[in-house]
Coordinates of C-alpha atoms in Angstrom, one line a residue:
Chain A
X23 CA 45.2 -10.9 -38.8
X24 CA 41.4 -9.9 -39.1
X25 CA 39.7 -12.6 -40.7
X26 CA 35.8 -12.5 -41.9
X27 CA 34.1 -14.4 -39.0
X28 CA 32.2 -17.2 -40.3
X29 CA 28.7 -17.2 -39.2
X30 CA 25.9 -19.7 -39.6
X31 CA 23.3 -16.6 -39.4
X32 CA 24.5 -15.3 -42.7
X33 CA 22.7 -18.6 -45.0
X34 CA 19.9 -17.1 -44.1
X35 CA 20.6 -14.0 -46.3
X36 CA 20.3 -15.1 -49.7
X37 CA 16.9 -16.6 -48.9
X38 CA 15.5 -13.1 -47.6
X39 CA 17.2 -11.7 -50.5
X40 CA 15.5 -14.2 -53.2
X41 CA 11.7 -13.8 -50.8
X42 CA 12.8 -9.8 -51.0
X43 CA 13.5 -9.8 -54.8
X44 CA 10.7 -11.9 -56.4
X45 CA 7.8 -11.4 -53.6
X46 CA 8.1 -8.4 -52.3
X47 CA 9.1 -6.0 -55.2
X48 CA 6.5 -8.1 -57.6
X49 CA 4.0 -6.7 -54.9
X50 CA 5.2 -4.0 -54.9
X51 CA 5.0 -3.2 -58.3
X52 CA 1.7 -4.7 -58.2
X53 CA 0.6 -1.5 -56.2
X54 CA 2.6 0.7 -58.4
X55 CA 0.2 -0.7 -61.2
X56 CA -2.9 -0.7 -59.2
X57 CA -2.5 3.2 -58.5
X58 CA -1.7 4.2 -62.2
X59 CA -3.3 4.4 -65.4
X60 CA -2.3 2.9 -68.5
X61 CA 0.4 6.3 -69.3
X62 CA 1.4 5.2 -65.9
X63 CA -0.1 8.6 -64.1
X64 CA -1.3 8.3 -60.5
X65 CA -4.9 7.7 -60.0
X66 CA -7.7 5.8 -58.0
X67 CA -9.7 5.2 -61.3
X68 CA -9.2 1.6 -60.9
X69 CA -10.2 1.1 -57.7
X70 CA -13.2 3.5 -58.1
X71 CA -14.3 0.9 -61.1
X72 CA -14.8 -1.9 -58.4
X73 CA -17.0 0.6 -56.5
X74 CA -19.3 2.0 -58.8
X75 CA -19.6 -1.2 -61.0
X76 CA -23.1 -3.2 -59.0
X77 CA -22.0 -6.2 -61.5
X78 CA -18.0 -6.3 -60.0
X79 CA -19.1 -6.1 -56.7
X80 CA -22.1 -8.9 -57.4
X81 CA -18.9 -11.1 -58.6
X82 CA -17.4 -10.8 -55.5
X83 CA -20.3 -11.4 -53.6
X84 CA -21.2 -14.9 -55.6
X85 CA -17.3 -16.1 -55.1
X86 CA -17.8 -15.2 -51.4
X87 CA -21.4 -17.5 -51.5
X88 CA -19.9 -19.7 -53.1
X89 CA -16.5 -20.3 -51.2
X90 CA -18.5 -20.4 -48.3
X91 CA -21.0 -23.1 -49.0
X92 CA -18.4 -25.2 -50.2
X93 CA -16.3 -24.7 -46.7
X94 CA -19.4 -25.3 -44.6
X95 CA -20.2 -28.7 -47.0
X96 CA -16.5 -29.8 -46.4
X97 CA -16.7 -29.0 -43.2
X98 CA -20.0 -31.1 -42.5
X99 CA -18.4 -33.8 -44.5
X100 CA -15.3 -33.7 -42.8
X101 CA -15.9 -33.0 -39.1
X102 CA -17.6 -36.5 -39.2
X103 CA -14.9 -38.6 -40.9
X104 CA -12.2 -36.8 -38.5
X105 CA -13.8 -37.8 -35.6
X106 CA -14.6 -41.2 -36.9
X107 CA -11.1 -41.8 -37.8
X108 CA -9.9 -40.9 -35.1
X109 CA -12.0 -43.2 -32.4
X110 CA -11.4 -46.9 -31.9
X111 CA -12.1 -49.0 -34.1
X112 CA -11.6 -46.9 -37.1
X113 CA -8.1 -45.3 -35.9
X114 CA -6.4 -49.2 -35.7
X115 CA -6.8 -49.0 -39.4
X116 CA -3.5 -46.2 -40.6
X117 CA -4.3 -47.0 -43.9
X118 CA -7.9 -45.3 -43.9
X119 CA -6.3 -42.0 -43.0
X120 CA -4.0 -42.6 -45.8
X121 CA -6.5 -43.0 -48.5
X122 CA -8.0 -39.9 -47.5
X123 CA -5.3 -37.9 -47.8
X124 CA -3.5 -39.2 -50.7
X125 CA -6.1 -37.3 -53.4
X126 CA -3.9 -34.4 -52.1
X127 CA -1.2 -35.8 -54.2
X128 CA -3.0 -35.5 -56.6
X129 CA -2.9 -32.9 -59.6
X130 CA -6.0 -30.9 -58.6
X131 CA -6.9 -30.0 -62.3
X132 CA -6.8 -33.6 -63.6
X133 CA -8.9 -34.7 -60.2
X134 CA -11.2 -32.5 -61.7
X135 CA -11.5 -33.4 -65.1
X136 CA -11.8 -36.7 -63.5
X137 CA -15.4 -35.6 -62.2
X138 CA -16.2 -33.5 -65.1
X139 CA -16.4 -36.3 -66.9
X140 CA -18.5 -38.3 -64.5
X141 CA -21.0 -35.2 -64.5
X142 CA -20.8 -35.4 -68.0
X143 CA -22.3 -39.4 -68.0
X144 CA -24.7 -39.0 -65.3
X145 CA -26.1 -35.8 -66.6
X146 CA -25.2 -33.6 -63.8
X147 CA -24.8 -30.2 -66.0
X148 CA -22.0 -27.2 -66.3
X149 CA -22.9 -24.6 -63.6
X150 CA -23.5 -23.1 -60.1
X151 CA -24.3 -27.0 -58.6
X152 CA -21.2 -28.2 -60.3
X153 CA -18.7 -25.7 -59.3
X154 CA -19.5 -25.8 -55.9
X155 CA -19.2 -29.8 -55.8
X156 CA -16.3 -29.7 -57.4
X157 CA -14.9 -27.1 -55.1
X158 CA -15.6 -29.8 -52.2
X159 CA -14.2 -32.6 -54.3
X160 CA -11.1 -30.5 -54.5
X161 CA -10.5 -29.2 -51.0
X162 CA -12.0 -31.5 -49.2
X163 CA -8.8 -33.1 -47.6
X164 CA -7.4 -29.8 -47.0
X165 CA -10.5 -29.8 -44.1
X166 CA -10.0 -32.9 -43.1
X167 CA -6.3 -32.9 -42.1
X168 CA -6.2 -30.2 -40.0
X169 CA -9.6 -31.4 -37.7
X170 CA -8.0 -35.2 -37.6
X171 CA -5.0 -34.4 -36.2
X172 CA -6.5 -32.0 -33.4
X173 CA -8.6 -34.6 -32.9
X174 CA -6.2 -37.5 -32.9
X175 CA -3.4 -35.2 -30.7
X176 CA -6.4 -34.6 -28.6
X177 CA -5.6 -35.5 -24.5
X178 CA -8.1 -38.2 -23.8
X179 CA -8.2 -37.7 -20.3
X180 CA -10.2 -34.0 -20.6
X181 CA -12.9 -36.5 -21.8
X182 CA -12.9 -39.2 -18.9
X183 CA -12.8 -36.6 -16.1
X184 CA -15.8 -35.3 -18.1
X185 CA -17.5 -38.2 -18.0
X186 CA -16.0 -38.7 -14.7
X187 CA -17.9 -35.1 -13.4
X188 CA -21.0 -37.0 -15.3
X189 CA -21.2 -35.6 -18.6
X190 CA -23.4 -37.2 -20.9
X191 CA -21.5 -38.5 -24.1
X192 CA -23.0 -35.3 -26.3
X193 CA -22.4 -32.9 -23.4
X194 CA -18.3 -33.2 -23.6
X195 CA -18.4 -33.8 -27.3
X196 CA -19.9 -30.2 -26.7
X197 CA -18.2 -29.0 -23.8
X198 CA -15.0 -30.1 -24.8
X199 CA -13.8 -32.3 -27.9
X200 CA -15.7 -29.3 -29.8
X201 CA -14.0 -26.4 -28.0
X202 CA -10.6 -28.7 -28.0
X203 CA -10.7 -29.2 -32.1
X204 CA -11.4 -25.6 -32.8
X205 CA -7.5 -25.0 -34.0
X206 CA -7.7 -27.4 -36.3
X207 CA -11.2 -26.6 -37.3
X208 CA -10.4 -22.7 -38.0
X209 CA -7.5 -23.8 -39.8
X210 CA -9.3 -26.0 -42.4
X211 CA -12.0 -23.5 -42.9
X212 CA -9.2 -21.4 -43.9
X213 CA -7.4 -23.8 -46.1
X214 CA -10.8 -24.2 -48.2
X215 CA -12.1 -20.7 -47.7
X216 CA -9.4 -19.1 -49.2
X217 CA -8.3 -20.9 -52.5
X218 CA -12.0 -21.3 -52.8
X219 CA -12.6 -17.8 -53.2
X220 CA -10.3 -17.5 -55.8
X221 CA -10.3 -20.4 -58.0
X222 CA -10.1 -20.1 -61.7
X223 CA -9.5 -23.6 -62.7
X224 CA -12.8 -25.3 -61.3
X225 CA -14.7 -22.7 -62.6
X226 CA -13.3 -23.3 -66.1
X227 CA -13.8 -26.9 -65.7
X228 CA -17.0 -27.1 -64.0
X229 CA -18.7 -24.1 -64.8
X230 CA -20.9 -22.2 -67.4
X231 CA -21.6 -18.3 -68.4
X232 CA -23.7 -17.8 -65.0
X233 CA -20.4 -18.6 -63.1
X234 CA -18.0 -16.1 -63.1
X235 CA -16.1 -15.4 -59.7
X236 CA -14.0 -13.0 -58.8
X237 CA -10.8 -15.3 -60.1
X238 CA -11.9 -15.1 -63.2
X239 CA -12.5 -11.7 -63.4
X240 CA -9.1 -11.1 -62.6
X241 CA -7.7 -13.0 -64.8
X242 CA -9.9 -11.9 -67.4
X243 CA -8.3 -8.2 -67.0
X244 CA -4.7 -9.3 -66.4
X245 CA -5.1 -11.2 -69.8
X246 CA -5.4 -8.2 -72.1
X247 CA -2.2 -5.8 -71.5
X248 CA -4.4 -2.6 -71.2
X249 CA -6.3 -4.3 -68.4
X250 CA -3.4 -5.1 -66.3
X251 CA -4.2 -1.6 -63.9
X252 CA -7.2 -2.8 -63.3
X253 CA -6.6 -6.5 -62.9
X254 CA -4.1 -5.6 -60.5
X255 CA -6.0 -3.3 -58.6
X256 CA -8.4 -6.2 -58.2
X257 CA -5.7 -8.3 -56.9
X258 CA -5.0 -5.9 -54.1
X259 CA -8.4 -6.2 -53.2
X260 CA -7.8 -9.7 -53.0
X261 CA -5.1 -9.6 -50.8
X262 CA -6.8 -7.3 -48.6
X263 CA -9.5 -9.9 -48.4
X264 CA -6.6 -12.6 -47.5
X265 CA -5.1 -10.5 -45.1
X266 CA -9.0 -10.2 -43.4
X267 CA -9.7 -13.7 -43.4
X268 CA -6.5 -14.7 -42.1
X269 CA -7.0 -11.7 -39.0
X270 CA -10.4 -13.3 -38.0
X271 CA -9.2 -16.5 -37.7
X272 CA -6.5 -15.9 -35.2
X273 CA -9.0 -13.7 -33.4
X274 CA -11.5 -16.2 -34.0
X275 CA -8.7 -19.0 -32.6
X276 CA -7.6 -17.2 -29.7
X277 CA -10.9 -16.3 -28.1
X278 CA -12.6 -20.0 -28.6
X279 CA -9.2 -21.3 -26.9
X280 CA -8.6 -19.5 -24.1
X281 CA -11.9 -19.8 -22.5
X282 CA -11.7 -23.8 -22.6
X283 CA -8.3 -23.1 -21.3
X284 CA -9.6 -21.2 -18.6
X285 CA -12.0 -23.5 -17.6
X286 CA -10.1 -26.5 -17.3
Chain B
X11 CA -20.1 -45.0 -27.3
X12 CA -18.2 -47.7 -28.7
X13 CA -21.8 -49.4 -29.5
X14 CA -22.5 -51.4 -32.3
X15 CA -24.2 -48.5 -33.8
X16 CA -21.3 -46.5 -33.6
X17 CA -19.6 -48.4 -35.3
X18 CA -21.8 -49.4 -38.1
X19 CA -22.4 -45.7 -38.4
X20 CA -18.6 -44.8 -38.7
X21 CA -17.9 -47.7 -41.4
X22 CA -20.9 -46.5 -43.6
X23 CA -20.0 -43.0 -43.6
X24 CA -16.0 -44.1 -44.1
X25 CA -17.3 -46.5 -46.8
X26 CA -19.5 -43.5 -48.3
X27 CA -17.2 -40.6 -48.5
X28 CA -14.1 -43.2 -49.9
X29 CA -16.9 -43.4 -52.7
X30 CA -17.0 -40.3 -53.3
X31 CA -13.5 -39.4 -53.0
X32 CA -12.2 -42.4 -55.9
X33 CA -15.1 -43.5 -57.9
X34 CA -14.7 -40.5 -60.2
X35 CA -11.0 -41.4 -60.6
X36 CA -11.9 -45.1 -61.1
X37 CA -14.4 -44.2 -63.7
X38 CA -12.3 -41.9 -65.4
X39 CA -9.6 -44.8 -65.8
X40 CA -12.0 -47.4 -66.8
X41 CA -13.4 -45.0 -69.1
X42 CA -9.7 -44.5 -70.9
X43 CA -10.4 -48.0 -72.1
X44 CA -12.9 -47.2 -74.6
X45 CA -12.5 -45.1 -77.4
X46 CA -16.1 -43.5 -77.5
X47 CA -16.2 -40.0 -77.6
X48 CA -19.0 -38.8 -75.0
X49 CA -19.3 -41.1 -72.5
X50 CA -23.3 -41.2 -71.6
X51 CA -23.1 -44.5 -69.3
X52 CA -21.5 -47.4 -68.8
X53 CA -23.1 -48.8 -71.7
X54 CA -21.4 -46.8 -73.8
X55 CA -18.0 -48.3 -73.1
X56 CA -16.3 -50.4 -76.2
X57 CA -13.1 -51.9 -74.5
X58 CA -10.4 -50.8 -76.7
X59 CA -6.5 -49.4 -76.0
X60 CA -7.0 -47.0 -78.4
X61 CA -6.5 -43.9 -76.5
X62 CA -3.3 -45.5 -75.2
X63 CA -2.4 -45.9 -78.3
X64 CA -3.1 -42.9 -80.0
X65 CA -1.3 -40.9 -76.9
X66 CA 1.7 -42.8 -77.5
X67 CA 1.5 -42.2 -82.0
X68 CA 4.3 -39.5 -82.0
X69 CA 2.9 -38.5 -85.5
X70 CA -0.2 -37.0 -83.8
X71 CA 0.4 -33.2 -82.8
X72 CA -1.6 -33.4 -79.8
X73 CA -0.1 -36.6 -78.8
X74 CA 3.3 -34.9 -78.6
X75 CA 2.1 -32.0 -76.9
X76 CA 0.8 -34.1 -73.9
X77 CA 4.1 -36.0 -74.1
X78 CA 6.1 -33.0 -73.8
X79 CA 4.0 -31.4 -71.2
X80 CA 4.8 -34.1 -69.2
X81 CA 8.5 -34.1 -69.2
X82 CA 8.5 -30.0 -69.1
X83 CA 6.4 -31.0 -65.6
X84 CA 8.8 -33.5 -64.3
X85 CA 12.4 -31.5 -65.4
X86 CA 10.2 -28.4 -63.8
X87 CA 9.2 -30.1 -60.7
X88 CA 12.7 -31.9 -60.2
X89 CA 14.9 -28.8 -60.7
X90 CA 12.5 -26.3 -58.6
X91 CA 12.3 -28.6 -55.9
X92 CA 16.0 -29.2 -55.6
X93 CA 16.7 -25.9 -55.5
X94 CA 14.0 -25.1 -53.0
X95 CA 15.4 -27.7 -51.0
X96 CA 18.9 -26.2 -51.1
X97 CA 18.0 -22.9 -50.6
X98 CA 15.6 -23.9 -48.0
X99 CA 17.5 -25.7 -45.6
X100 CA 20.4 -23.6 -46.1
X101 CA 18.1 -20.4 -45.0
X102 CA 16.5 -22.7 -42.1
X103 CA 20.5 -23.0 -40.2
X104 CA 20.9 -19.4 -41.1
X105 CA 17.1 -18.3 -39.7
X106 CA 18.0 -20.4 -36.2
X107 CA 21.3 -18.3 -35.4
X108 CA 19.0 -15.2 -36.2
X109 CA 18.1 -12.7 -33.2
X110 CA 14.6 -12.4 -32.6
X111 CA 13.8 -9.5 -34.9
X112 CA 15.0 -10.8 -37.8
X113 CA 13.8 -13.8 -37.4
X114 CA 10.6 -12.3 -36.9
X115 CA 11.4 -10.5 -40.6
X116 CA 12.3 -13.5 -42.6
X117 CA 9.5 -15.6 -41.2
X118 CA 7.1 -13.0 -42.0
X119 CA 8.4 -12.4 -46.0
X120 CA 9.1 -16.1 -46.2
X121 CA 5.0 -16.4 -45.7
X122 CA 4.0 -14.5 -48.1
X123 CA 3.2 -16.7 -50.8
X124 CA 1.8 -19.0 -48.2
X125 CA -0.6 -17.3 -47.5
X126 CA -1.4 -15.2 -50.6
X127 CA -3.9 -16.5 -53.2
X128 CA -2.1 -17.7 -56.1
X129 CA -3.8 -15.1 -58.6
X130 CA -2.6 -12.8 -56.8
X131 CA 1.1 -14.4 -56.9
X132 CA 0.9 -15.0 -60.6
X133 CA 0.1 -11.6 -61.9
X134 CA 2.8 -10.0 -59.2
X135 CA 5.5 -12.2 -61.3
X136 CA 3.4 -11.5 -64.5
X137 CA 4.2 -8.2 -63.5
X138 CA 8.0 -8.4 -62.7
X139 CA 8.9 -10.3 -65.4
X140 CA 7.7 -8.3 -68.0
X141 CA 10.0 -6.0 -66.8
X142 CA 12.9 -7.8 -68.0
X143 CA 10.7 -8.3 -71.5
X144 CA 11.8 -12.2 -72.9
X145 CA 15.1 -12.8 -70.5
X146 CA 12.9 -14.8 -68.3
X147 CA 10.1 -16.1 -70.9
X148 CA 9.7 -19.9 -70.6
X149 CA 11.7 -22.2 -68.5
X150 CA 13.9 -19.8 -66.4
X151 CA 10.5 -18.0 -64.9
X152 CA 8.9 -20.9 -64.3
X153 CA 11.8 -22.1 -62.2
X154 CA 12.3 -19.0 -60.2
X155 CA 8.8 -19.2 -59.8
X156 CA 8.4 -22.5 -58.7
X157 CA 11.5 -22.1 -56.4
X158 CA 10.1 -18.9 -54.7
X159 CA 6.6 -20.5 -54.2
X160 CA 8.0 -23.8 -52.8
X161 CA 11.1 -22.8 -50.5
X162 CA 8.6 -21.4 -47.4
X163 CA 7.2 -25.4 -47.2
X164 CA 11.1 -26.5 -46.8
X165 CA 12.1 -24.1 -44.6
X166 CA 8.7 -24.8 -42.8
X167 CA 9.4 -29.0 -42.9
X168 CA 13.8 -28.2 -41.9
X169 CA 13.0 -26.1 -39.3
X170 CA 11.3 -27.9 -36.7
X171 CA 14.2 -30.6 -37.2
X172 CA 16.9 -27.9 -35.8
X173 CA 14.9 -26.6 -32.8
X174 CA 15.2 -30.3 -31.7
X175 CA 18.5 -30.6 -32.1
X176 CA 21.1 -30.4 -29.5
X177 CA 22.8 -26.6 -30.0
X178 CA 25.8 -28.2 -28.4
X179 CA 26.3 -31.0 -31.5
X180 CA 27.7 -27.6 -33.6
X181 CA 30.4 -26.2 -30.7
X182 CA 31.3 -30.0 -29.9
X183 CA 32.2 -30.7 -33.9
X184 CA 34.4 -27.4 -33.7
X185 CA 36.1 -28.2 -30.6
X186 CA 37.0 -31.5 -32.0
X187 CA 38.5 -29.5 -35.1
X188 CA 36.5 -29.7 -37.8
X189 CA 35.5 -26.6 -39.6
X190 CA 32.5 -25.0 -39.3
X191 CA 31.3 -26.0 -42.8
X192 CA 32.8 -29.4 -42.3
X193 CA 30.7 -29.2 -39.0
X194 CA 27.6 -28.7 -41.3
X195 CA 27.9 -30.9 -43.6
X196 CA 29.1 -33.7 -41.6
X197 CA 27.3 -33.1 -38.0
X198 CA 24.3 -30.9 -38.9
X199 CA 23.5 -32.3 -42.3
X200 CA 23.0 -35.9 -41.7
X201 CA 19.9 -34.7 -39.1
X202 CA 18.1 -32.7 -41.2
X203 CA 17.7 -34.9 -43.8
X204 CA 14.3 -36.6 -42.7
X205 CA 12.8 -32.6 -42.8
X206 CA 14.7 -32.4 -46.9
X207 CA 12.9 -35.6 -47.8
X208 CA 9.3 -33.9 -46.8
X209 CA 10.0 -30.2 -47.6
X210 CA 11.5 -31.8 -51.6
X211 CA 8.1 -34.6 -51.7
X212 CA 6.1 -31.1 -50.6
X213 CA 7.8 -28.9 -53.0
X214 CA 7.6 -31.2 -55.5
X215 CA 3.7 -32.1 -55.6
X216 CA 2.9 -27.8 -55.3
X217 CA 5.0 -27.9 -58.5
X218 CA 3.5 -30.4 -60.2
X219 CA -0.1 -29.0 -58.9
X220 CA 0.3 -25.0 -60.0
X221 CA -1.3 -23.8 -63.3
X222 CA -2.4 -20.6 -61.7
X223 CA 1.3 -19.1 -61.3
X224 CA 2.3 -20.7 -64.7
X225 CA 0.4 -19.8 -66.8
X226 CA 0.9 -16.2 -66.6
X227 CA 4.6 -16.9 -67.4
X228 CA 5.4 -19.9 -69.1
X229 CA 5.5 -18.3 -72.2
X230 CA 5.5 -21.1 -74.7
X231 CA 6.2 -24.0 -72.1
X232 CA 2.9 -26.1 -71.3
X233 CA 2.8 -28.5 -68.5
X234 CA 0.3 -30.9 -67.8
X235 CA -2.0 -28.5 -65.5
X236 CA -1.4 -25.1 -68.2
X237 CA -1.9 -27.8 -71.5
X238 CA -5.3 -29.0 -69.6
X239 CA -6.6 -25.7 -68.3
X240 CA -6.2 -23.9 -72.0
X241 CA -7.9 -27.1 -73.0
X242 CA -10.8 -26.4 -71.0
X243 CA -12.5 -23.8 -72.8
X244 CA -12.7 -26.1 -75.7
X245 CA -13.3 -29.5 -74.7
X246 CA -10.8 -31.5 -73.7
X247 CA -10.1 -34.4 -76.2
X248 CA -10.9 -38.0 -75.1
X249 CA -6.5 -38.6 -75.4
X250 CA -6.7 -36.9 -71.9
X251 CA -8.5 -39.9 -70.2
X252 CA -5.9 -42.1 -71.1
X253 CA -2.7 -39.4 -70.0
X254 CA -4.7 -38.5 -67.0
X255 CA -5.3 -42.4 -65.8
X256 CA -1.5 -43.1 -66.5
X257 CA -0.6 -40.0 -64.5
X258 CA -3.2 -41.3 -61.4
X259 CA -1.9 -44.7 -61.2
X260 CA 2.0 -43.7 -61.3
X261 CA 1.4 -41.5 -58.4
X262 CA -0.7 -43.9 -56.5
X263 CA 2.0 -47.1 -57.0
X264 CA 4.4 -44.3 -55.8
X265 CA 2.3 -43.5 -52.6
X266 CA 1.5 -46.3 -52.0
X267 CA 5.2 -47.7 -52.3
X268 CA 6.5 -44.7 -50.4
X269 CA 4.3 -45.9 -47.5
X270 CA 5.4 -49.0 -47.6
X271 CA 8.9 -48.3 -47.2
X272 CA 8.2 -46.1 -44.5
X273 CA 6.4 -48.3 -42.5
X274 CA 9.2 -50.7 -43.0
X275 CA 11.9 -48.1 -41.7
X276 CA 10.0 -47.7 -38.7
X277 CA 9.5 -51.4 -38.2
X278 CA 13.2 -51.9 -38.6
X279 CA 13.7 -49.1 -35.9
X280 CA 11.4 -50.6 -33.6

């Protein structure tokens, strides 16, 4: 009579298996890689490379510049536009938001081909400048989205009791639609920050000699076989990077929400 | 603060950043009717459908190799994103019966590649794959790859679609006698199939988008993004302007008609 009980919790097992399979072990074997040499011996040689090497650390120090001043550009850009878009009379109009968003639809590479070539015929030259508009061109609705639709979601009434309590117009826009937006602010900034940081493609595109980001040097070592320790030591650091990042934001989101929250 | 300044402000800016966001695109597609070379102005610009022509001359090599990038994109995006989809929305019915912990455990794996750069995703399967040394070269990497990297954004667009369902909708199809997969398919299905369309349109465009992942493993496959980023280094022939134009505007007709239909949904709801 016993009969294998059918259970919907079980569909969920061949996904964990696949995520286990081919992203976890990958990783793993990522670190074996990372802490061996090339005879596949134990070691911290290739770590010790990123720390004694000034010009590896100056890499990641530029893509870190650089990722950054393109996130605070987008973010100047964008903070605008969001809150434009999404005030009367500009939020009657769907189809604006649309626009905006559709580049995401985009391929990214061909996007930017598309404004290498403009550079190309209005004389705006391969390098540092170029990278880091193109990085803005490229991520730019990935700042946007996330800032709109705090701001669009965003409980009107928080501002007409502030008005109410005699706020000036720029007081609540400090006071609260600023503190209010700050998910979807910390969320953009993350969203540009981190493929920013390690972008290959705009680099290759937009670039010359004097930009070379940590991206590239990774790709540059996982390209030749005998590099692969190192290259995938530098892609832990990487991750460790990510995994910072993405700590400080929720930190970063928790502690600029709750006193709003509190306040209220 | 709705003053006339506000608002003249606002449309300016709009106005501004729209610029900035489609003239290169526009340029690039008027420029992919002239055939010169280096484009130094708009004075440069011969009106010609050469580059049209020459991407469709079969007889050219680099002609085909675009051509075939593009359908290795299409049959790459199609296939991963189905499977993403399947996988995907089966794991999100599984991941709602799941007790807390395990939830907790899938969710976390599942984010993973979220989260991760994709550098650091690409050499990981770079990695892996060589393992197993030409068993997965080409096409069969690219589609587990694809599939891995995609399936969190299903999972991520079905879920939300079951916590608003009613939990009873499952016991009331089995009470009525129907099977528990007949229950699925027929009950459950039906209502998660706005979350499929979004999680398949999402999986589909990060497919169509990657070059990072691929090109550590495609072997010998190029796709439109690997075939344009080895171009890079070299200069990328004029040919492109034309492929890339053709590749903007069917996207943007499709956008612009998937819109449309949506709107019209909701209108008909209404």
């Amino acid at each position: 009579m016993k009969k294998i009980s059918f259970k919907r919790k079980y569909f969920a097992f061949p996904y964990a298996f696949l995520c286990v399979v081919f992203v976890v072990v990958p990783l793993v074997l990522m670190l074996y890689f990372a802490f061996t040499d090339f005879e596949g011996a134990f070691t911290f040689d290739n770590f010790a490379c990123f720390f004694t090497e000034k010009e590896t650390q100056n890499v990641l120090w530029r893509s870190l510049g650089m990722a950054l001043l393109a996130t605070i550009i987008c973010f100047l850009l964008a903070y605008p536009l969001a809150y434009f878009l999404s005030r009367a009379p500009f939020n009657k109009v769907a189809v604006l938001v649309v626009l905006f968003v559709t580049p995401m639809w985009i391929n990214s590479l061909l996007r930017i081909y598309a404004i290498r070539t403009v550079f190309e015929m209005i004389g705006i030259s391969r390098g540092t400048f170029a990278v880091i508009l193109g990085l803005v061109y490229d991520f730019f609705p990935f700042m946007l989205l996330p800032i709109y639709t705090t701001l669009s979601n965003m409980d009107k009434s928080y501002l007409e009791a502030s008005s109410d309590l005699g706020a000036s117009p720029v007081r609540s826009f400090i006071k609260v639609t600023f503190p209010l937006s700050m998910p979807g602010v910390v969320s953009g900034i993350l969203m540009v920050f981190m493929p920013a940081v390690s972008t290959i493609g705009i680099t290759e595109m937009l670039g010359d000699k004097d930009v070379y980001l940590f991206g590239n040097l990774i790709n540059d070592y996982l390209g030749e076989f005998y590099t692969w320790n190192i290259g995938a030591a530098y892609s832990f650091i990487m991750l460790i990077l990510i995994g910072i990042s993405m700590l400080l934001s929720n930190i970063f989101a928790k502690s600029e929400e709750s006193p709003v929250g509190g306040a209220l | 603060m709705k003053s006339k300044t506000f608002k003249m402000v606002g449309w300016i800016f709009i106005a501004l950043m729209l610029a900035f966001i489609y003239l290169p695109i526009i340029m690039l597609i008027i420029f992919s009717f002239s055939s010169t070379k280096v484009m130094s102005g708009i004075s440069d610009i011969n009106w010609s459908f050469d580059l049209y022509k020459e991407l469709f001359n079969t007889e050219l090599l680099s002609s085909v190799q675009i051509l075939d990038a593009i359908k290795n994109t299409l049959i790459l995006a199609l296939v991963s994103a189905s499977l993403a989809t399947i996988i995907g929305t089966v794991a999100a019915v599984g991941i709602h019966q799941l007790g807390r912990r395990s939830k907790r455990f899938v969710n976390g794996i599942s984010q993973i590649t979220v989260i991760n750069a994709d550098i650091v995703t690409g050499a990981a399967f770079m990695l892996f794959f060589t393992l197993f040394p030409s068993v997965f070269e080409g096409y069969p990497a690219l589609i587990i790859a694809h599939t891995i990297i995609t399936m969190p954004y299903v999972l991520l667009s079905v879920s939300p679609r079951l916590t608003q369902l009613n939990s009873n909708l499952y016991e009331a199809g089995l009470d009525l006698g129907a099977g528990p997969i007949r229950t699925l398919i027929t009950v459950i299905l039906p209502q998660l199939i706005p979350g499929m369309i979004a999680g398949f349109g999402l999986a589909f465009t990060l497919s169509l988008d990657d070059y990072v992942i691929s090109k550590f493993i495609n072997g010998n496959v190029q796709t439109i993004s690997t075939l344009i980023y080895s171009a890079a280094k070299k200069g990328i022939p004029a040919v492109w302007r034309a492929a890339s134009s053709l590749i903007f505007i069917v996207i943007m007709v499709m956008l612009v008609v998937f819109n449309l239909a949506k709107n019209k949904n909701k209108g008909a709801k209404k």
